[in-house]
Short mmCIF file of C-alpha atoms in Angstrom, two decimals:
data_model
loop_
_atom_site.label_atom_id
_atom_site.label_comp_id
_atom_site.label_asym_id
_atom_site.label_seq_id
_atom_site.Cartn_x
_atom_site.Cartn_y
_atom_site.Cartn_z
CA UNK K 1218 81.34 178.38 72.18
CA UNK K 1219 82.73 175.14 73.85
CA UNK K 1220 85.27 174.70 71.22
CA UNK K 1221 86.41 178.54 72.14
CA UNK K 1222 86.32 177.61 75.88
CA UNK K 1223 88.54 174.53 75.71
CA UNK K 1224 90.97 175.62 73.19
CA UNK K 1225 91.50 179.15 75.54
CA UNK K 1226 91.61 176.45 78.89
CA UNK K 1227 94.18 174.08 76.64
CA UNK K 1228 96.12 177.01 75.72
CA UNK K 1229 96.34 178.15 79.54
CA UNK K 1230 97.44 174.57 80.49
CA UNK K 1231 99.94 174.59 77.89
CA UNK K 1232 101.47 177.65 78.54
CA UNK K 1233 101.58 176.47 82.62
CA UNK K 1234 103.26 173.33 81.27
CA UNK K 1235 105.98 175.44 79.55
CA UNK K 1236 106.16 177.64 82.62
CA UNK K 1237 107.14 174.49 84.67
CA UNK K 1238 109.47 172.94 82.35
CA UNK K 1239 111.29 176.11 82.39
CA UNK K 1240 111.67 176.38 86.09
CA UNK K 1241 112.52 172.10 86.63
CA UNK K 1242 115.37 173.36 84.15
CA UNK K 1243 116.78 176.21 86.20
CA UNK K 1244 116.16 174.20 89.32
CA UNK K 1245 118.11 171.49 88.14
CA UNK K 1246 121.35 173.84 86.66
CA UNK K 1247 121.11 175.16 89.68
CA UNK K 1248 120.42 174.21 93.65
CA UNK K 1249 119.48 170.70 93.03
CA UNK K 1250 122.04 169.67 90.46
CA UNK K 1251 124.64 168.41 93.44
CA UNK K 1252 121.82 165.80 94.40
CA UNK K 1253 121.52 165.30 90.39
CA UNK K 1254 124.74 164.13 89.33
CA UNK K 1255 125.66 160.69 88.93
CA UNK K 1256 122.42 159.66 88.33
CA UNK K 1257 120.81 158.33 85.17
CA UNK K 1258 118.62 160.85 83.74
CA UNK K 1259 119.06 162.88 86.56
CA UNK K 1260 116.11 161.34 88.70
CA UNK K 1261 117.71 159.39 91.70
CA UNK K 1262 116.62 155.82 91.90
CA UNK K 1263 114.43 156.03 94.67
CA UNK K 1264 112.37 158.20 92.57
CA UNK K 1265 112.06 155.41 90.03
CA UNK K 1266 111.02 153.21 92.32
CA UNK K 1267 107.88 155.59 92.94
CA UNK K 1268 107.09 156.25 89.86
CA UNK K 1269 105.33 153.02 88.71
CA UNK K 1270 103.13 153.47 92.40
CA UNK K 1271 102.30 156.94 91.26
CA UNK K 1272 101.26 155.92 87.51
CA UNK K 1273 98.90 153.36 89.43
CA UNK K 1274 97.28 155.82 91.20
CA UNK K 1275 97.01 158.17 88.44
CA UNK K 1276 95.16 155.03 86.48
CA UNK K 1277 92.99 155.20 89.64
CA UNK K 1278 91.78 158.67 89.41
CA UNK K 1279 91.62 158.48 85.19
CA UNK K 1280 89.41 155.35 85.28
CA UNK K 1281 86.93 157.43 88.20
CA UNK K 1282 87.07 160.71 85.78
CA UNK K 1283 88.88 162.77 87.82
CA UNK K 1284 91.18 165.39 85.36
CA UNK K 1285 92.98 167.22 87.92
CA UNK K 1286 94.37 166.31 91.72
CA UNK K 1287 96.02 167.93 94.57
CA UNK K 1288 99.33 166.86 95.73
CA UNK K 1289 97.94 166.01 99.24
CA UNK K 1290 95.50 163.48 97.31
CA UNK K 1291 97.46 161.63 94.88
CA UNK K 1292 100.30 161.34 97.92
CA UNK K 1293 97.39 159.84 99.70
CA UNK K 1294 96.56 157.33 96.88
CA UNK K 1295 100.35 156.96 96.49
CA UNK K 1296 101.07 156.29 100.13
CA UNK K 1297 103.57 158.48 100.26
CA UNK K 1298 103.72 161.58 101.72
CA UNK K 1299 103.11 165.15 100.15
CA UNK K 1300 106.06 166.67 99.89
CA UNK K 1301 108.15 163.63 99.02
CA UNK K 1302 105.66 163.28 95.76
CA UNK K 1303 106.21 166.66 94.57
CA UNK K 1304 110.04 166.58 94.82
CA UNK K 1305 109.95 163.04 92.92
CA UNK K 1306 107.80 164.97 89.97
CA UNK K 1307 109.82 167.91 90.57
CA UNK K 1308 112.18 165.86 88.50
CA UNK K 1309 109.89 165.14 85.85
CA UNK K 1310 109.85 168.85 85.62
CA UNK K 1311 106.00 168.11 86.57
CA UNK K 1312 104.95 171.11 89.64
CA UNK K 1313 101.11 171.41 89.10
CA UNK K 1314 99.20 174.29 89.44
CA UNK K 1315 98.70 176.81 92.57
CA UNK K 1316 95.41 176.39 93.72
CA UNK K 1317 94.51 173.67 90.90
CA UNK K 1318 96.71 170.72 91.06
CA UNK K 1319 97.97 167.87 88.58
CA UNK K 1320 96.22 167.53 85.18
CA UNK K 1321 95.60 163.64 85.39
CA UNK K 1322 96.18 162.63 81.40
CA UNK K 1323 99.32 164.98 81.17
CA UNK K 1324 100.98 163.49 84.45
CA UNK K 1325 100.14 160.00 83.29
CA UNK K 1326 101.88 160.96 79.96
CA UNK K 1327 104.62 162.25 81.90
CA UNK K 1328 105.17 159.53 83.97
CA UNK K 1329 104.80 157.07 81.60
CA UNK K 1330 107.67 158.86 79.08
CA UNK K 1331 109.90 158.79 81.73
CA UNK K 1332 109.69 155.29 82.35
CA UNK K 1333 109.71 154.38 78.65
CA UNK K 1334 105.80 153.27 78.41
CA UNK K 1335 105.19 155.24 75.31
CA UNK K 1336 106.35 152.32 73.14
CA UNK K 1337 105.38 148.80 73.47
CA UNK K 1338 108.03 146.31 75.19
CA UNK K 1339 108.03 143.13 73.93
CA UNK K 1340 108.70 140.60 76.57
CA UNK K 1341 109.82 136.50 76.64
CA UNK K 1342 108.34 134.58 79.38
CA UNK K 1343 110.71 131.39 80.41
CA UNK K 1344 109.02 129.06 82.28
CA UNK K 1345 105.20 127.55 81.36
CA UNK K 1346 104.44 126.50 84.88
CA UNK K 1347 101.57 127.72 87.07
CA UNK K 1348 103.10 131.10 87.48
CA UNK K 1349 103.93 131.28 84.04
CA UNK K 1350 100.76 130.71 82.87
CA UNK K 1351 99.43 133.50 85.46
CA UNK K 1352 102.15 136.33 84.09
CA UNK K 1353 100.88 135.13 80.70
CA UNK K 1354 97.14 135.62 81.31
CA UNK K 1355 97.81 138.73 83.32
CA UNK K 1356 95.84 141.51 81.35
CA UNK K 1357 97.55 144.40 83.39
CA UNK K 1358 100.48 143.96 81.00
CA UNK K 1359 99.27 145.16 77.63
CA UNK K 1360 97.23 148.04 78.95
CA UNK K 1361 100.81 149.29 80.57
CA UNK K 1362 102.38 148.47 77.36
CA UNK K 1363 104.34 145.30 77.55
CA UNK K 1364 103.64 142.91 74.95
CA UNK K 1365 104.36 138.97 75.65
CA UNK K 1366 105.96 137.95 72.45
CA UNK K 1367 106.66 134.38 73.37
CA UNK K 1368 106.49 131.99 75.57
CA UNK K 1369 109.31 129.18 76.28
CA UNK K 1370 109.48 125.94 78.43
CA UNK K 1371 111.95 122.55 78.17
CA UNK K 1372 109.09 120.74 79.00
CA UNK K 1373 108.22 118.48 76.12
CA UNK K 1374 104.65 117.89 77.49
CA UNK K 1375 103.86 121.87 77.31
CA UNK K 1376 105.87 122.81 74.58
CA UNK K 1377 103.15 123.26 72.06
CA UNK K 1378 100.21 123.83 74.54
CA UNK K 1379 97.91 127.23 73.91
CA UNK K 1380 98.54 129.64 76.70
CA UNK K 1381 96.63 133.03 76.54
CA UNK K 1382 96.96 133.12 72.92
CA UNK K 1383 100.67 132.12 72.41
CA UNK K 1384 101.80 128.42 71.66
CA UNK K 1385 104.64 127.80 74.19
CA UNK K 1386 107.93 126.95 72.15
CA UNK K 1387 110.99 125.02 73.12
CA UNK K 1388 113.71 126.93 75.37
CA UNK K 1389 115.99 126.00 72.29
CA UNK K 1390 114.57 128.55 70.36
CA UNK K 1391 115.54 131.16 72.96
CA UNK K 1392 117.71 133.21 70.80
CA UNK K 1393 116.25 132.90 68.21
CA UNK K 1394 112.85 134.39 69.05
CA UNK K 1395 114.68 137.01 70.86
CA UNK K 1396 116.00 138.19 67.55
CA UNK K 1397 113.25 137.89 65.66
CA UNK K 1398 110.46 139.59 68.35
CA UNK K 1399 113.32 141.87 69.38
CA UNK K 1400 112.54 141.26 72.60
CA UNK K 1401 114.04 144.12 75.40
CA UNK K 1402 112.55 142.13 79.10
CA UNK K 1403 113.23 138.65 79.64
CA UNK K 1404 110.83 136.93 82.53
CA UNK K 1405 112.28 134.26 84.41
CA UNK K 1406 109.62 131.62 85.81
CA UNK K 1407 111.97 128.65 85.75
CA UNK K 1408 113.03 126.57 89.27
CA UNK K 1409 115.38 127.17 90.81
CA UNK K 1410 118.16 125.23 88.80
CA UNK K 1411 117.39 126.46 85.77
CA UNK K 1412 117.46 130.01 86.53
CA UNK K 1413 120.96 130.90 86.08
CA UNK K 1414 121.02 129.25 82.92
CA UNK K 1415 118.42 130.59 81.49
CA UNK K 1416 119.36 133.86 82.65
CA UNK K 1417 123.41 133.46 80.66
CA UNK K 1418 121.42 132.75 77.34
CA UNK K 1419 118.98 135.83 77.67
CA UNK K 1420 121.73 137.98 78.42
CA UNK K 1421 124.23 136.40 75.28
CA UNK K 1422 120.92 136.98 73.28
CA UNK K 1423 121.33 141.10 74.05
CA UNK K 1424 118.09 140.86 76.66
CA UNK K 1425 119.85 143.51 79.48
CA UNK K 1426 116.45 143.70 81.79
CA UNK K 1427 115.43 140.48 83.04
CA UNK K 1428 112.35 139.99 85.71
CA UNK K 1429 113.18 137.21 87.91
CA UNK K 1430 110.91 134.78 89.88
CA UNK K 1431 113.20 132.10 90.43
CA UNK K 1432 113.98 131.39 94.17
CA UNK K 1433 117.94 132.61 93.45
CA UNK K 1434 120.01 135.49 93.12
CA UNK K 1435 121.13 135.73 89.44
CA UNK K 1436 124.56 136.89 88.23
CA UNK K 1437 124.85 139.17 85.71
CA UNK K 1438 127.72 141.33 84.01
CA UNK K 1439 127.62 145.08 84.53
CA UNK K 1440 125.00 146.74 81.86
CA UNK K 1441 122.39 143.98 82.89
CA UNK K 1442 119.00 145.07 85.15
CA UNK K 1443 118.05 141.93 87.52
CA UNK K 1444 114.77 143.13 89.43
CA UNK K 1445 114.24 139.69 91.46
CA UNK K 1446 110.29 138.86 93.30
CA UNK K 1447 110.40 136.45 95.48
CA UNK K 1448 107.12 135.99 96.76
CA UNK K 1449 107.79 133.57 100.26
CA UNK K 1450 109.80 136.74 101.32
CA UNK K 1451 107.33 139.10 100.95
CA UNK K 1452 105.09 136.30 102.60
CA UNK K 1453 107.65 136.08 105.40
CA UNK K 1454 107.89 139.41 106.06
CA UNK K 1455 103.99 139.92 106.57
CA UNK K 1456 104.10 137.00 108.60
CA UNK K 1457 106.84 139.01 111.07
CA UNK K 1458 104.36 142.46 111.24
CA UNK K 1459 101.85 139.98 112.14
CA UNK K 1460 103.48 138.12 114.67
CA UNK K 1461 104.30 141.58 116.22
CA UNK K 1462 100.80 142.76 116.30
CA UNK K 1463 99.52 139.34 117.68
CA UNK K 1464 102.10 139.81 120.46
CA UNK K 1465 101.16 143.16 121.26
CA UNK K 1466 97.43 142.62 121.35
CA UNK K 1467 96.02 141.77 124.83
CA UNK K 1468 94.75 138.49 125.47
CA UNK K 1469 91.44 139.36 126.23
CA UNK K 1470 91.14 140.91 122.78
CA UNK K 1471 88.65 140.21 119.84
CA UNK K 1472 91.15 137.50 117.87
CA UNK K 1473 93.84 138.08 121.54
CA UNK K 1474 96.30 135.65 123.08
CA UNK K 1475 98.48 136.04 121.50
CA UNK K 1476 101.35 133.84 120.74
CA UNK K 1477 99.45 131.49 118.05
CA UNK K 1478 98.85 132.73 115.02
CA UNK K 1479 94.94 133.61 114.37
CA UNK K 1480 94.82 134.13 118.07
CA UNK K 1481 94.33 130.40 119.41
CA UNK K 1482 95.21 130.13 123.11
CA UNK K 1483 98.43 127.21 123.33
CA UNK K 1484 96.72 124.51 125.75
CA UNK K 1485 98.22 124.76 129.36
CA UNK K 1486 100.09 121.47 130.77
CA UNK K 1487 99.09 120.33 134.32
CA UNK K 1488 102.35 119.02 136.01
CA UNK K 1489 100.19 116.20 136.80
CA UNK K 1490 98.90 115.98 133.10
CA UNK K 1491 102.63 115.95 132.32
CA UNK K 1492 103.39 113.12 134.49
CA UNK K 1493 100.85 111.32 132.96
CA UNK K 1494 102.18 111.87 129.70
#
């Protein structure tokens, strides 16, 4: 009886899914195809962009056992708003169901097709310092499906260490590992002045997608994806939003006055204090 039930409710959901990827197709020969062209796949880039934040969620909601969820809630999850998420999986050819929703595990699937996650990506980590290490011990990456195939430093001191299961090798055997692991992502964890370097013999090696941490702006021919993290930026920036909010709070406040980070009131010089000094 429950094996009846769910195959009839699988077949619905199926034939709902073929209903939608019929209508992204018309969509897309017809009123949204000027918006379309020129880009890759025919999702704009700013879509892309989302699409990791929406896969997140969607982890969210799987791990809590939720199977299906409005637009209104995963935009909420998302931080996005609801109408901007369903034109970003209107392009997925993903519109849910009137009066139902998303089905969780297909959108995940969805999602994670379109960004290539249904295969496993192996990936080189350069660089066995303290955020090395942490990329390397970071269990997020497997479960997404990016596999650390090796892990390289110049450091002769390191070179041969244990991190998180891998033996660090020497940067000289760059290319070679890259061969051998086929390796698509290259991570970048070096300083500074090795990051440019490093970056010339990932690309020579046929690595066209490289992750960089470095504190530098990388060139790269044409044909090569640089996505660069630069943590004291993003630091920086909080850091601005907070001096704003500090500024606008009054000074007699919970955590007020303002000027001083952490809301510490700036001592107040006498003129005769002053003269003294």
């Amino acid at each position: 009886m429950h094996s009846n039930a769910m195959s009839s409710g699988a077949s619905g959901q199926a034939e709902s899914y073929d209903r939608a990827e019929t209508s992204h197709r018309a969509v897309v020969n017809g009123e949204l195809q000027s918006e379309l062209n020129g880009q890759p796949d025919g999702i704009p880039e700013a879509t892309v962009a989302r699409l990791p934040v929406y896969l997140r969620a969607l982890y969210g909601l799987a791990e809590r056992g939720i199977s299906t969820v409005a637009s209104e809630e995963l935009a909420a999850a998302a931080g996005v708003n609801s109408a901007k998420l369903r034109k970003d999986l209107s392009h997925l050819g993903s519109y849910g169901i009137r009066g139902v929703g998303y089905d969780v595990d297909y959108l995940v699937y969805q999602v994670s097709r379109t960004l290539g996650l249904t295969q496993d990506w192996p990936v080189v980590i350069v660089g066995a310092g303290n955020l090395g290490r942490a990329l390397a011990n970071y269990g997020g990456f497997v479960s997404r499906g990016f596999t650390i195939a090796a892990m390289l430093d110049c450091d002769t001191a390191i070179v041969g260490s244990r991190i998180a299961r891998l033996t660090v090798r020497h940067v000289d055997e760059l290319e070679a590992l890259v061969a051998r692991h086929k390796v698509a992502i290259g991570v970048i964890a070096t300083s500074a002045g090795s990051a440019q370097a490093v970056c010339d013999r990932l690309v020579s090696a046929g690595v066209t997608s490289i992750l960089n941490f470095a504190p530098l702006v990388l060139s790269v021919p044409e044909g090569v994806d640089v996505r660069k993290v630069d943590l004291s930026i993003e630091l920086q920036i909080l850091a601005f939003h907070a001096q704003r909010r500090s500024a606008a709070r009054p000074a007699d406040a919970p955590g007020g006055n303002a000027g001083t980070p952490g809301g510490r009131s700036t001592p107040q010089v006498t003129p005769e204090l002053a003269a003294k000094g």
